[in-house]
PDB file of C-alpha atoms and ligand atoms in Angstrom:
ATOM      1  CA  UNK P 259     -50.950  54.587 108.799  1.00  0.00           C
ATOM      2  CA  UNK P 260     -51.842  52.669 111.921  1.00  0.00           C
ATOM      3  CA  UNK P 261     -55.320  51.198 112.209  1.00  0.00           C
ATOM      4  CA  UNK P 262     -57.769  51.751 115.005  1.00  0.00           C
ATOM      5  CA  UNK P 263     -57.786  48.554 117.068  1.00  0.00           C
ATOM      6  CA  UNK P 264     -61.398  47.559 117.758  1.00  0.00           C
ATOM      7  CA  UNK P 265     -61.806  46.622 121.416  1.00  0.00           C
ATOM      8  CA  UNK P 266     -64.201  43.656 121.309  1.00  0.00           C
ATOM      9  CA  UNK P 267     -63.731  43.003 124.996  1.00  0.00           C
ATOM     10  CA  UNK P 268     -65.005  46.457 125.952  1.00  0.00           C
ATOM     11  CA  UNK P 269     -67.902  46.384 123.459  1.00  0.00           C
ATOM     12  CA  UNK P 270     -68.917  42.900 124.661  1.00  0.00           C
ATOM     13  CA  UNK P 271     -68.732  44.070 128.287  1.00  0.00           C
ATOM     14  CA  UNK P 272     -71.176  46.883 127.466  1.00  0.00           C
ATOM     15  CA  UNK P 273     -73.534  44.405 125.827  1.00  0.00           C
ATOM     16  CA  UNK P 274     -73.312  42.062 128.816  1.00  0.00           C
ATOM     17  CA  UNK P 275     -74.154  44.927 131.140  1.00  0.00           C
ATOM     18  CA  UNK P 276     -77.273  45.669 129.055  1.00  0.00           C
ATOM     19  CA  UNK P 277     -78.255  41.992 129.202  1.00  0.00           C
ATOM     20  CA  UNK P 278     -77.798  41.951 132.993  1.00  0.00           C
ATOM     21  CA  UNK P 279     -80.092  44.978 133.246  1.00  0.00           C
ATOM     22  CA  UNK P 280     -82.675  43.302 131.005  1.00  0.00           C
ATOM     23  CA  UNK P 281     -82.587  40.144 133.126  1.00  0.00           C
ATOM     24  CA  UNK P 282     -83.040  42.183 136.290  1.00  0.00           C
ATOM     25  CA  UNK P 283     -86.058  43.997 134.830  1.00  0.00           C
ATOM     26  CA  UNK P 284     -87.599  40.736 133.648  1.00  0.00           C
ATOM     27  CA  UNK P 285     -87.173  39.008 136.998  1.00  0.00           C
ATOM     28  CA  UNK P 286     -88.578  42.076 138.781  1.00  0.00           C
ATOM     29  CA  UNK P 287     -91.896  41.419 137.002  1.00  0.00           C
ATOM     30  CA  UNK P 288     -92.120  38.130 138.915  1.00  0.00           C
ATOM     31  CA  UNK P 289     -91.199  35.725 136.130  1.00  0.00           C
ATOM     32  CA  UNK P 290     -88.519  33.044 136.281  1.00  0.00           C
ATOM     33  CA  UNK P 291     -85.012  34.006 135.113  1.00  0.00           C
ATOM     34  CA  UNK P 292     -83.965  33.275 131.531  1.00  0.00           C
ATOM     35  CA  UNK P 293     -82.557  29.752 131.194  1.00  0.00           C
ATOM     36  CA  UNK P 294     -79.979  28.353 128.781  1.00  0.00           C
ATOM     37  CA  UNK P 295     -79.406  24.620 128.308  1.00  0.00           C
ATOM     38  CA  UNK P 296     -75.968  23.646 127.006  1.00  0.00           C
ATOM     39  CA  UNK P 297     -75.529  20.242 125.405  1.00  0.00           C
ATOM     40  CA  UNK P 298     -71.980  18.966 125.059  1.00  0.00           C
ATOM     41  CA  UNK P 299     -71.387  15.580 123.453  1.00  0.00           C
ATOM     42  CA  UNK P 300     -67.968  13.957 123.912  1.00  0.00           C
ATOM     43  CA  UNK P 301     -64.733  15.380 125.315  1.00  0.00           C
ATOM     44  CA  UNK P 302     -63.388  17.874 122.750  1.00  0.00           C
ATOM     45  CA  UNK P 303     -61.209  20.118 124.998  1.00  0.00           C
ATOM     46  CA  UNK P 304     -61.902  23.325 123.026  1.00  0.00           C
ATOM     47  CA  UNK P 305     -65.665  22.657 123.167  1.00  0.00           C
ATOM     48  CA  UNK P 306     -65.447  21.954 126.913  1.00  0.00           C
ATOM     49  CA  UNK P 307     -63.688  25.301 127.417  1.00  0.00           C
ATOM     50  CA  UNK P 308     -66.246  27.191 125.299  1.00  0.00           C
ATOM     51  CA  UNK P 309     -69.203  25.668 127.144  1.00  0.00           C
ATOM     52  CA  UNK P 310     -67.589  26.420 130.520  1.00  0.00           C
ATOM     53  CA  UNK P 311     -67.064  30.055 129.466  1.00  0.00           C
ATOM     54  CA  UNK P 312     -70.655  30.350 128.232  1.00  0.00           C
ATOM     55  CA  UNK P 313     -72.096  28.973 131.488  1.00  0.00           C
ATOM     56  CA  UNK P 314     -69.881  31.277 133.580  1.00  0.00           C
ATOM     57  CA  UNK P 315     -71.020  34.276 131.512  1.00  0.00           C
ATOM     58  CA  UNK P 316     -74.662  33.244 132.064  1.00  0.00           C
ATOM     59  CA  UNK P 317     -74.159  33.200 135.831  1.00  0.00           C
ATOM     60  CA  UNK P 318     -72.621  36.679 135.709  1.00  0.00           C
ATOM     61  CA  UNK P 319     -75.714  38.241 134.119  1.00  0.00           C
ATOM     62  CA  UNK P 320     -78.343  36.286 136.062  1.00  0.00           C
ATOM     63  CA  UNK P 321     -79.191  33.717 133.376  1.00  0.00           C
ATOM     64  CA  UNK P 322     -79.659  30.222 134.755  1.00  0.00           C
ATOM     65  CA  UNK P 323     -77.758  27.535 132.848  1.00  0.00           C
ATOM     66  CA  UNK P 324     -78.397  23.824 132.698  1.00  0.00           C
ATOM     67  CA  UNK P 325     -75.441  21.730 131.563  1.00  0.00           C
ATOM     68  CA  UNK P 326     -75.919  18.407 129.787  1.00  0.00           C
ATOM     69  CA  UNK P 327     -72.756  16.383 129.193  1.00  0.00           C
ATOM     70  CA  UNK P 328     -73.312  13.300 127.094  1.00  0.00           C
ATOM     71  CA  UNK P 329     -70.755  10.550 126.385  1.00  0.00           C
ATOM     72  CA  UNK P 330     -69.051  10.427 122.992  1.00  0.00           C
ATOM     73  CA  UNK P 331     -70.940   7.239 122.039  1.00  0.00           C
ATOM     74  CA  UNK P 332     -74.415   8.731 122.648  1.00  0.00           C
ATOM     75  CA  UNK P 333     -76.816   7.656 119.913  1.00  0.00           C
ATOM     76  CA  UNK P 334     -78.523  10.051 117.532  1.00  0.00           C
ATOM     77  CA  UNK P 335     -81.851   9.059 119.029  1.00  0.00           C
ATOM     78  CA  UNK P 336     -80.728   9.833 122.594  1.00  0.00           C
ATOM     79  CA  UNK P 337     -79.367  13.293 121.687  1.00  0.00           C
ATOM     80  CA  UNK P 338     -82.597  14.180 119.922  1.00  0.00           C
ATOM     81  CA  UNK P 339     -84.544  12.894 122.950  1.00  0.00           C
ATOM     82  CA  UNK P 340     -82.611  15.278 125.229  1.00  0.00           C
ATOM     83  CA  UNK P 341     -83.282  18.162 122.824  1.00  0.00           C
ATOM     84  CA  UNK P 342     -86.999  17.368 122.710  1.00  0.00           C
ATOM     85  CA  UNK P 343     -87.212  17.272 126.514  1.00  0.00           C
ATOM     86  CA  UNK P 344     -85.525  20.681 126.627  1.00  0.00           C
ATOM     87  CA  UNK P 345     -87.971  22.000 124.008  1.00  0.00           C
ATOM     88  CA  UNK P 346     -90.785  21.122 126.420  1.00  0.00           C
ATOM     89  CA  UNK P 347     -89.102  22.510 129.559  1.00  0.00           C
ATOM     90  CA  UNK P 348     -90.511  25.974 130.450  1.00  0.00           C
ATOM     91  CA  UNK P 349     -87.379  26.837 132.493  1.00  0.00           C
ATOM     92  CA  UNK P 350     -85.295  26.572 129.304  1.00  0.00           C
ATOM     93  CA  UNK P 351     -85.500  29.528 126.904  1.00  0.00           C
ATOM     94  CA  UNK P 352     -82.433  28.691 124.834  1.00  0.00           C
ATOM     95  CA  UNK P 353     -80.833  25.426 123.728  1.00  0.00           C
ATOM     96  CA  UNK P 354     -77.212  25.345 122.649  1.00  0.00           C
ATOM     97  CA  UNK P 355     -75.767  22.160 121.183  1.00  0.00           C
ATOM     98  CA  UNK P 356     -72.029  22.745 121.053  1.00  0.00           C
ATOM     99  CA  UNK P 357     -70.526  21.996 117.636  1.00  0.00           C
ATOM    100  CA  UNK P 358     -68.829  20.073 116.210  1.00  0.00           C
ATOM    101  CA  UNK P 359     -70.636  16.892 117.250  1.00  0.00           C
ATOM    102  CA  UNK P 360     -68.582  13.672 117.334  1.00  0.00           C
ATOM    103  CA  UNK P 361     -68.166  11.963 113.948  1.00  0.00           C
ATOM    104  CA  UNK P 362     -71.069   9.804 112.840  1.00  0.00           C
ATOM    105  CA  UNK P 363     -73.804  11.986 114.314  1.00  0.00           C
ATOM    106  CA  UNK P 364     -76.232  13.819 112.046  1.00  0.00           C
ATOM    107  CA  UNK P 365     -75.685  17.484 112.959  1.00  0.00           C
ATOM    108  CA  UNK P 366     -78.452  18.783 110.728  1.00  0.00           C
ATOM    109  CA  UNK P 367     -81.038  16.459 112.296  1.00  0.00           C
ATOM    110  CA  UNK P 368     -80.002  17.525 115.815  1.00  0.00           C
ATOM    111  CA  UNK P 369     -80.209  21.238 114.933  1.00  0.00           C
ATOM    112  CA  UNK P 370     -83.567  20.683 113.259  1.00  0.00           C
ATOM    113  CA  UNK P 371     -84.896  19.043 116.422  1.00  0.00           C
ATOM    114  CA  UNK P 372     -84.365  22.285 118.399  1.00  0.00           C
ATOM    115  CA  UNK P 373     -87.534  24.370 118.678  1.00  0.00           C
ATOM    116  CA  UNK P 374     -87.004  27.516 116.558  1.00  0.00           C
ATOM    117  CA  UNK P 375     -88.250  29.592 119.498  1.00  0.00           C
ATOM    118  CA  UNK P 376     -85.285  28.258 121.566  1.00  0.00           C
ATOM    119  CA  UNK P 377     -82.670  28.258 118.794  1.00  0.00           C
ATOM    120  CA  UNK P 378     -80.430  30.894 120.418  1.00  0.00           C
ATOM    121  CA  UNK P 379     -77.490  29.862 118.201  1.00  0.00           C
ATOM    122  CA  UNK P 380     -79.577  30.615 115.110  1.00  0.00           C
ATOM    123  CA  UNK P 381     -78.442  27.378 113.407  1.00  0.00           C
ATOM    124  CA  UNK P 382     -81.891  25.826 112.823  1.00  0.00           C
ATOM    125  CA  UNK P 383     -82.364  25.450 109.047  1.00  0.00           C
ATOM    126  CA  UNK P 384     -85.539  27.538 109.239  1.00  0.00           C
ATOM    127  CA  UNK P 385     -83.749  30.433 110.965  1.00  0.00           C
ATOM    128  CA  UNK P 386     -80.827  30.233 108.491  1.00  0.00           C
ATOM    129  CA  UNK P 387     -83.312  30.001 105.606  1.00  0.00           C
ATOM    130  CA  UNK P 388     -85.072  33.154 106.753  1.00  0.00           C
ATOM    131  CA  UNK P 389     -81.709  34.907 107.074  1.00  0.00           C
ATOM    132  CA  UNK P 390     -81.070  34.044 103.430  1.00  0.00           C
ATOM    133  CA  UNK P 391     -84.378  35.393 102.154  1.00  0.00           C
ATOM    134  CA  UNK P 392     -85.444  38.911 101.352  1.00  0.00           C
ATOM    135  CA  UNK P 393     -88.163  40.337 103.577  1.00  0.00           C
ATOM    136  CA  UNK P 394     -87.986  37.445 106.059  1.00  0.00           C
ATOM    137  CA  UNK P 395     -86.559  37.709 109.544  1.00  0.00           C
ATOM    138  CA  UNK P 396     -85.071  34.841 111.571  1.00  0.00           C
ATOM    139  CA  UNK P 397     -86.024  34.595 115.253  1.00  0.00           C
ATOM    140  CA  UNK P 398     -82.307  34.398 116.087  1.00  0.00           C
ATOM    141  CA  UNK P 399     -79.122  35.273 114.227  1.00  0.00           C
ATOM    142  CA  UNK P 400     -75.893  33.240 114.764  1.00  0.00           C
ATOM    143  CA  UNK P 401     -73.868  34.877 117.528  1.00  0.00           C
ATOM    144  CA  UNK P 402     -70.387  35.198 115.994  1.00  0.00           C
ATOM    145  CA  UNK P 403     -71.499  36.758 112.672  1.00  0.00           C
ATOM    146  CA  UNK P 404     -73.896  39.059 114.533  1.00  0.00           C
ATOM    147  CA  UNK P 405     -70.936  40.113 116.706  1.00  0.00           C
ATOM    148  CA  UNK P 406     -68.894  40.918 113.585  1.00  0.00           C
ATOM    149  CA  UNK P 407     -71.603  43.285 112.351  1.00  0.00           C
ATOM    150  CA  UNK P 408     -71.883  44.998 115.749  1.00  0.00           C
ATOM    151  CA  UNK P 409     -68.098  45.541 115.802  1.00  0.00           C
ATOM    152  CA  UNK P 410     -68.126  46.970 112.267  1.00  0.00           C
ATOM    153  CA  UNK P 411     -70.907  49.405 113.129  1.00  0.00           C
ATOM    154  CA  UNK P 412     -69.313  50.453 116.430  1.00  0.00           C
ATOM    155  CA  UNK P 413     -66.070  51.122 114.544  1.00  0.00           C
ATOM    156  CA  UNK P 414     -67.968  53.403 112.181  1.00  0.00           C
ATOM    157  CA  UNK P 415     -67.981  51.265 109.025  1.00  0.00           C
ATOM    158  CA  UNK P 416     -70.434  52.283 106.344  1.00  0.00           C
ATOM    159  CA  UNK P 417     -71.838  48.924 105.200  1.00  0.00           C
ATOM    160  CA  UNK P 418     -74.423  50.111 102.690  1.00  0.00           C
ATOM    161  CA  UNK P 419     -72.855  49.910  99.247  1.00  0.00           C
ATOM    162  CA  UNK P 420     -69.505  48.740 100.647  1.00  0.00           C
ATOM    163  CA  UNK P 421     -67.521  45.996  98.950  1.00  0.00           C
ATOM    164  CA  UNK P 422     -67.338  43.223 101.525  1.00  0.00           C
ATOM    165  CA  UNK P 423     -65.258  40.075 101.219  1.00  0.00           C
ATOM    166  CA  UNK P 424     -65.801  37.103 103.523  1.00  0.00           C
ATOM    167  CA  UNK P 425     -63.020  34.538 103.501  1.00  0.00           C
ATOM    168  CA  UNK P 426     -64.494  31.184 104.605  1.00  0.00           C
ATOM    169  CA  UNK P 427     -67.936  29.687 103.990  1.00  0.00           C
ATOM    170  CA  UNK P 428     -68.628  27.720 107.184  1.00  0.00           C
ATOM    171  CA  UNK P 429     -72.190  27.257 108.438  1.00  0.00           C
ATOM    172  CA  UNK P 430     -71.251  28.822 111.777  1.00  0.00           C
ATOM    173  CA  UNK P 431     -69.463  31.973 110.616  1.00  0.00           C
ATOM    174  CA  UNK P 432     -68.631  32.606 106.955  1.00  0.00           C
ATOM    175  CA  UNK P 433     -71.973  31.945 105.282  1.00  0.00           C
ATOM    176  CA  UNK P 434     -74.216  33.655 107.890  1.00  0.00           C
ATOM    177  CA  UNK P 435     -71.766  36.600 108.047  1.00  0.00           C
ATOM    178  CA  UNK P 436     -72.113  37.008 104.278  1.00  0.00           C
ATOM    179  CA  UNK P 437     -75.919  36.833 104.540  1.00  0.00           C
ATOM    180  CA  UNK P 438     -75.936  39.490 107.268  1.00  0.00           C
ATOM    181  CA  UNK P 439     -73.744  41.763 105.143  1.00  0.00           C
ATOM    182  CA  UNK P 440     -76.197  41.374 102.256  1.00  0.00           C
ATOM    183  CA  UNK P 441     -79.018  42.386 104.640  1.00  0.00           C
ATOM    184  CA  UNK P 442     -76.914  45.494 105.406  1.00  0.00           C
ATOM    185  CA  UNK P 443     -76.845  46.254 101.642  1.00  0.00           C
ATOM    186  CA  UNK P 444     -73.144  45.518 101.164  1.00  0.00           C
ATOM    187  CA  UNK P 445     -71.913  43.950  97.917  1.00  0.00           C
ATOM    188  CA  UNK P 446     -70.568  40.626  99.101  1.00  0.00           C
ATOM    189  CA  UNK P 447     -67.992  38.176  97.755  1.00  0.00           C
ATOM    190  CA  UNK P 448     -67.550  34.828  99.533  1.00  0.00           C
ATOM    191  CA  UNK P 449     -64.102  33.267  99.148  1.00  0.00           C
ATOM    192  CA  UNK P 450     -62.979  29.730  99.928  1.00  0.00           C
ATOM    193  CA  UNK P 451     -60.230  27.202  99.251  1.00  0.00           C
ATOM    194  CA  UNK P 452     -60.918  27.147  95.489  1.00  0.00           C
ATOM    195  CA  UNK P 453     -60.961  30.927  95.041  1.00  0.00           C
ATOM    196  CA  UNK P 454     -58.492  32.016  92.372  1.00  0.00           C
ATOM    197  CA  UNK P 455     -56.056  34.782  93.305  1.00  0.00           C
ATOM    198  CA  UNK P 456     -57.391  35.309  96.814  1.00  0.00           C
ATOM    199  CA  UNK P 457     -54.986  38.208  97.584  1.00  0.00           C
ATOM    200  CA  UNK P 458     -56.361  40.341  94.755  1.00  0.00           C
ATOM    201  CA  UNK P 459     -59.986  39.612  95.751  1.00  0.00           C
ATOM    202  CA  UNK P 460     -59.176  40.654  99.340  1.00  0.00           C
ATOM    203  CA  UNK P 461     -57.530  43.857  98.073  1.00  0.00           C
ATOM    204  CA  UNK P 462     -60.941  44.968  96.708  1.00  0.00           C
ATOM    205  CA  UNK P 463     -62.548  44.811 100.160  1.00  0.00           C
ATOM    206  CA  UNK P 464     -63.682  47.878 102.077  1.00  0.00           C
ATOM    207  CA  UNK P 465     -64.775  45.338 104.698  1.00  0.00           C
ATOM    208  CA  UNK P 466     -62.889  42.074 105.111  1.00  0.00           C
ATOM    209  CA  UNK P 467     -64.055  39.234 107.366  1.00  0.00           C
ATOM    210  CA  UNK P 468     -61.527  36.434 107.826  1.00  0.00           C
ATOM    211  CA  UNK P 469     -62.963  33.118 109.040  1.00  0.00           C
ATOM    212  CA  UNK P 470     -60.838  30.331 107.634  1.00  0.00           C
ATOM    213  CA  UNK P 471     -58.976  28.948 110.634  1.00  0.00           C
ATOM    214  CA  UNK P 472     -55.475  29.328 109.149  1.00  0.00           C
ATOM    215  CA  UNK P 473     -52.950  31.194 111.280  1.00  0.00           C
ATOM    216  CA  UNK P 474     -51.957  34.575 109.830  1.00  0.00           C
ATOM    217  CA  UNK P 475     -52.841  33.568 106.272  1.00  0.00           C
ATOM    218  CA  UNK P 476     -54.068  37.036 105.265  1.00  0.00           C
ATOM    219  CA  UNK P 477     -51.040  39.270 104.845  1.00  0.00           C
ATOM    220  CA  UNK P 478     -50.733  43.037 105.137  1.00  0.00           C
ATOM    221  CA  UNK P 479     -50.364  43.522 101.379  1.00  0.00           C
ATOM    222  CA  UNK P 480     -53.718  41.760 100.787  1.00  0.00           C
ATOM    223  CA  UNK P 481     -55.520  44.599 102.532  1.00  0.00           C
ATOM    224  CA  UNK P 482     -56.897  47.734 100.936  1.00  0.00           C
ATOM    225  CA  UNK P 483     -55.576  50.835 102.732  1.00  0.00           C
ATOM    226  CA  UNK P 484     -58.197  52.050 105.212  1.00  0.00           C
ATOM    227  CA  UNK P 485     -60.275  48.818 105.137  1.00  0.00           C
ATOM    228  CA  UNK P 486     -62.212  47.468 108.119  1.00  0.00           C
ATOM    229  CA  UNK P 487     -60.773  44.054 109.010  1.00  0.00           C
ATOM    230  CA  UNK P 488     -62.603  41.589 111.243  1.00  0.00           C
ATOM    231  CA  UNK P 489     -60.518  38.574 112.230  1.00  0.00           C
ATOM    232  CA  UNK P 490     -62.620  35.627 113.435  1.00  0.00           C
ATOM    233  CA  UNK P 491     -59.733  33.136 113.539  1.00  0.00           C
ATOM    234  CA  UNK P 492     -58.473  31.732 116.828  1.00  0.00           C
ATOM    235  CA  UNK P 493     -55.408  29.580 116.136  1.00  0.00           C
ATOM    236  CA  UNK P 494     -52.816  28.162 118.499  1.00  0.00           C
ATOM    237  CA  UNK P 495     -49.220  28.479 117.353  1.00  0.00           C
ATOM    238  CA  UNK P 496     -46.240  27.037 119.255  1.00  0.00           C
ATOM    239  CA  UNK P 497     -44.389  29.609 121.327  1.00  0.00           C
ATOM    240  CA  UNK P 498     -41.813  28.218 123.745  1.00  0.00           C
ATOM    241  CA  UNK P 499     -41.353  31.695 125.252  1.00  0.00           C
ATOM    242  CA  UNK P 500     -44.874  31.449 126.750  1.00  0.00           C
ATOM    243  CA  UNK P 501     -45.525  29.522 129.945  1.00  0.00           C
ATOM    244  CA  UNK P 502     -48.308  27.501 128.300  1.00  0.00           C
ATOM    245  CA  UNK P 503     -46.144  26.801 125.226  1.00  0.00           C
ATOM    246  CA  UNK P 504     -48.370  28.508 122.652  1.00  0.00           C
ATOM    247  CA  UNK P 505     -49.967  31.809 121.760  1.00  0.00           C
ATOM    248  CA  UNK P 506     -53.206  32.642 119.999  1.00  0.00           C
ATOM    249  CA  UNK P 507     -53.167  34.282 116.581  1.00  0.00           C
ATOM    250  CA  UNK P 508     -55.911  35.135 114.120  1.00  0.00           C
ATOM    251  CA  UNK P 509     -56.309  34.399 110.420  1.00  0.00           C
ATOM    252  CA  UNK P 510     -54.802  37.816 109.676  1.00  0.00           C
ATOM    253  CA  UNK P 511     -51.112  38.721 110.124  1.00  0.00           C
ATOM    254  CA  UNK P 512     -51.958  41.441 112.649  1.00  0.00           C
ATOM    255  CA  UNK P 513     -48.608  43.253 112.826  1.00  0.00           C
ATOM    256  CA  UNK P 514     -48.601  43.747 109.038  1.00  0.00           C
ATOM    257  CA  UNK P 515     -52.331  44.432 108.673  1.00  0.00           C
ATOM    258  CA  UNK P 516     -52.463  47.061 111.433  1.00  0.00           C
ATOM    259  CA  UNK P 517     -50.147  49.235 109.307  1.00  0.00           C
ATOM    260  CA  UNK P 518     -52.546  49.195 106.329  1.00  0.00           C
ATOM    261  CA  UNK P 519     -56.125  48.792 107.601  1.00  0.00           C
ATOM    262  CA  UNK P 520     -58.317  51.611 108.879  1.00  0.00           C
ATOM    263  CA  UNK P 521     -59.663  49.482 111.729  1.00  0.00           C
ATOM    264  CA  UNK P 522     -58.917  45.917 112.810  1.00  0.00           C
ATOM    265  CA  UNK P 523     -59.924  43.467 115.543  1.00  0.00           C
ATOM    266  CA  UNK P 524     -57.166  41.865 117.621  1.00  0.00           C
ATOM    267  CA  UNK P 525     -56.928  38.177 118.559  1.00  0.00           C
ATOM    268  CA  UNK P 526     -57.652  37.575 121.350  1.00  0.00           C
ATOM    269  CA  UNK P 527     -59.991  40.358 122.482  1.00  0.00           C
ATOM    270  CA  UNK P 528     -61.797  41.041 119.212  1.00  0.00           C
ATOM    271  CA  UNK P 529     -64.625  38.858 117.938  1.00  0.00           C
ATOM    272  CA  UNK P 530     -64.362  36.114 120.597  1.00  0.00           C
ATOM    273  CA  UNK P 531     -66.000  38.032 123.472  1.00  0.00           C
ATOM    274  CA  UNK P 532     -68.831  39.106 121.138  1.00  0.00           C
ATOM    275  CA  UNK P 533     -69.929  35.498 120.533  1.00  0.00           C
ATOM    276  CA  UNK P 534     -70.737  34.935 124.182  1.00  0.00           C
ATOM    277  CA  UNK P 535     -72.348  38.351 124.590  1.00  0.00           C
ATOM    278  CA  UNK P 536     -74.594  37.566 121.602  1.00  0.00           C
ATOM    279  CA  UNK P 537     -75.634  34.268 123.097  1.00  0.00           C
ATOM    280  CA  UNK P 538     -76.627  35.977 126.363  1.00  0.00           C
ATOM    281  CA  UNK P 539     -78.610  38.606 124.451  1.00  0.00           C
ATOM    282  CA  UNK P 540     -80.404  35.950 122.380  1.00  0.00           C
ATOM    283  CA  UNK P 541     -81.311  33.993 125.525  1.00  0.00           C
ATOM    284  CA  UNK P 542     -82.707  37.126 127.177  1.00  0.00           C
ATOM    285  CA  UNK P 543     -84.749  37.936 124.049  1.00  0.00           C
ATOM    286  CA  UNK P 544     -86.151  34.415 124.022  1.00  0.00           C
ATOM    287  CA  UNK P 545     -87.235  34.711 127.660  1.00  0.00           C
ATOM    288  CA  UNK P 546     -88.732  38.170 127.012  1.00  0.00           C
ATOM    289  CA  UNK P 547     -90.699  36.731 124.097  1.00  0.00           C
ATOM    290  CA  UNK P 548     -92.334  34.083 126.316  1.00  0.00           C
ATOM    291  CA  UNK P 549     -93.883  36.776 128.546  1.00  0.00           C
ATOM    292  CA  UNK P 550     -94.677  39.296 125.802  1.00  0.00           C
TER     293      UNK P 550
HETATM  294  N1  GUN B 116     -68.779  25.829 117.776  1.00  0.00           N
HETATM  295  C1  GUN B 116     -68.025  26.897 117.404  1.00  0.00           C
HETATM  296  N2  GUN B 116     -68.738  28.050 117.534  1.00  0.00           N
HETATM  297  C2  GUN B 116     -69.953  27.693 117.991  1.00  0.00           C
HETATM  298  C3  GUN B 116     -71.110  28.441 118.321  1.00  0.00           C
HETATM  299  O1  GUN B 116     -71.193  29.682 118.213  1.00  0.00           O
HETATM  300  N3  GUN B 116     -72.166  27.703 118.773  1.00  0.00           N
HETATM  301  C4  GUN B 116     -72.123  26.348 118.881  1.00  0.00           C
HETATM  302  N4  GUN B 116     -73.214  25.721 119.312  1.00  0.00           N
HETATM  303  N5  GUN B 116     -71.073  25.640 118.567  1.00  0.00           N
HETATM  304  C5  GUN B 116     -69.989  26.307 118.137  1.00  0.00           C
END
């Protein structure tokens, strides 16, 4: 059996087109365009690349972006001051503080300083808390986990009643992905570094989300035949045959898994594009809410 390969790039492109249309309609009513402020502290090369990609994607759909680049030794107080100024700026509908922050800074305090109405990453403790509670709705849902759910639905997965296994419990992906799956009425198991006999837990999964950051850790024989597999990992592995000296692989051994799964996301071109599309959609929704 060969799995259907879920084309995240194409699904994200559709979403971006819808956002562009929404922006156009909003601006046609005479209001200012949606605005996203990006806050990057320090010089982490991966973070710099992500922020650059996010700002470029904003420009492509008509969202204005405002980039703030702060030195690595910026104080806690100064970062929170920037966030508070952005909270008060009517041109800014979304505030994104790129994570991780440099060591020594209090991430939770920075995220808490963001107005929940502008928390387009969905990382404010109040938004996460609402995601975790029955009958409560967050204003924004974290972009990568939301993208995973969209991909599962587009691929035709039946989430209600499904056995879902999330490998990884990070604040950014694993935990919110598990909470979203619970909201979809799946039966969810969260696995992590202390999980006993991880392969046999994974083998129970109708839906498997891998978000651990370990190259090709999940092997083909860990996967239930016909399962939906969402690979969030983006790992560089040395590859002298490539001009840049490395290639990107996921947390799942794709070549093995594609022979067993029913549907699977590739890396790259699976979940990655959905994160940015989700951020654009959240920023548009925030701007729409200010005029509603
Ligand atoms: N670092 C890794 N992923 C993300 C994300 O989705 N948002 C932010 N702000 N930081 C990240």
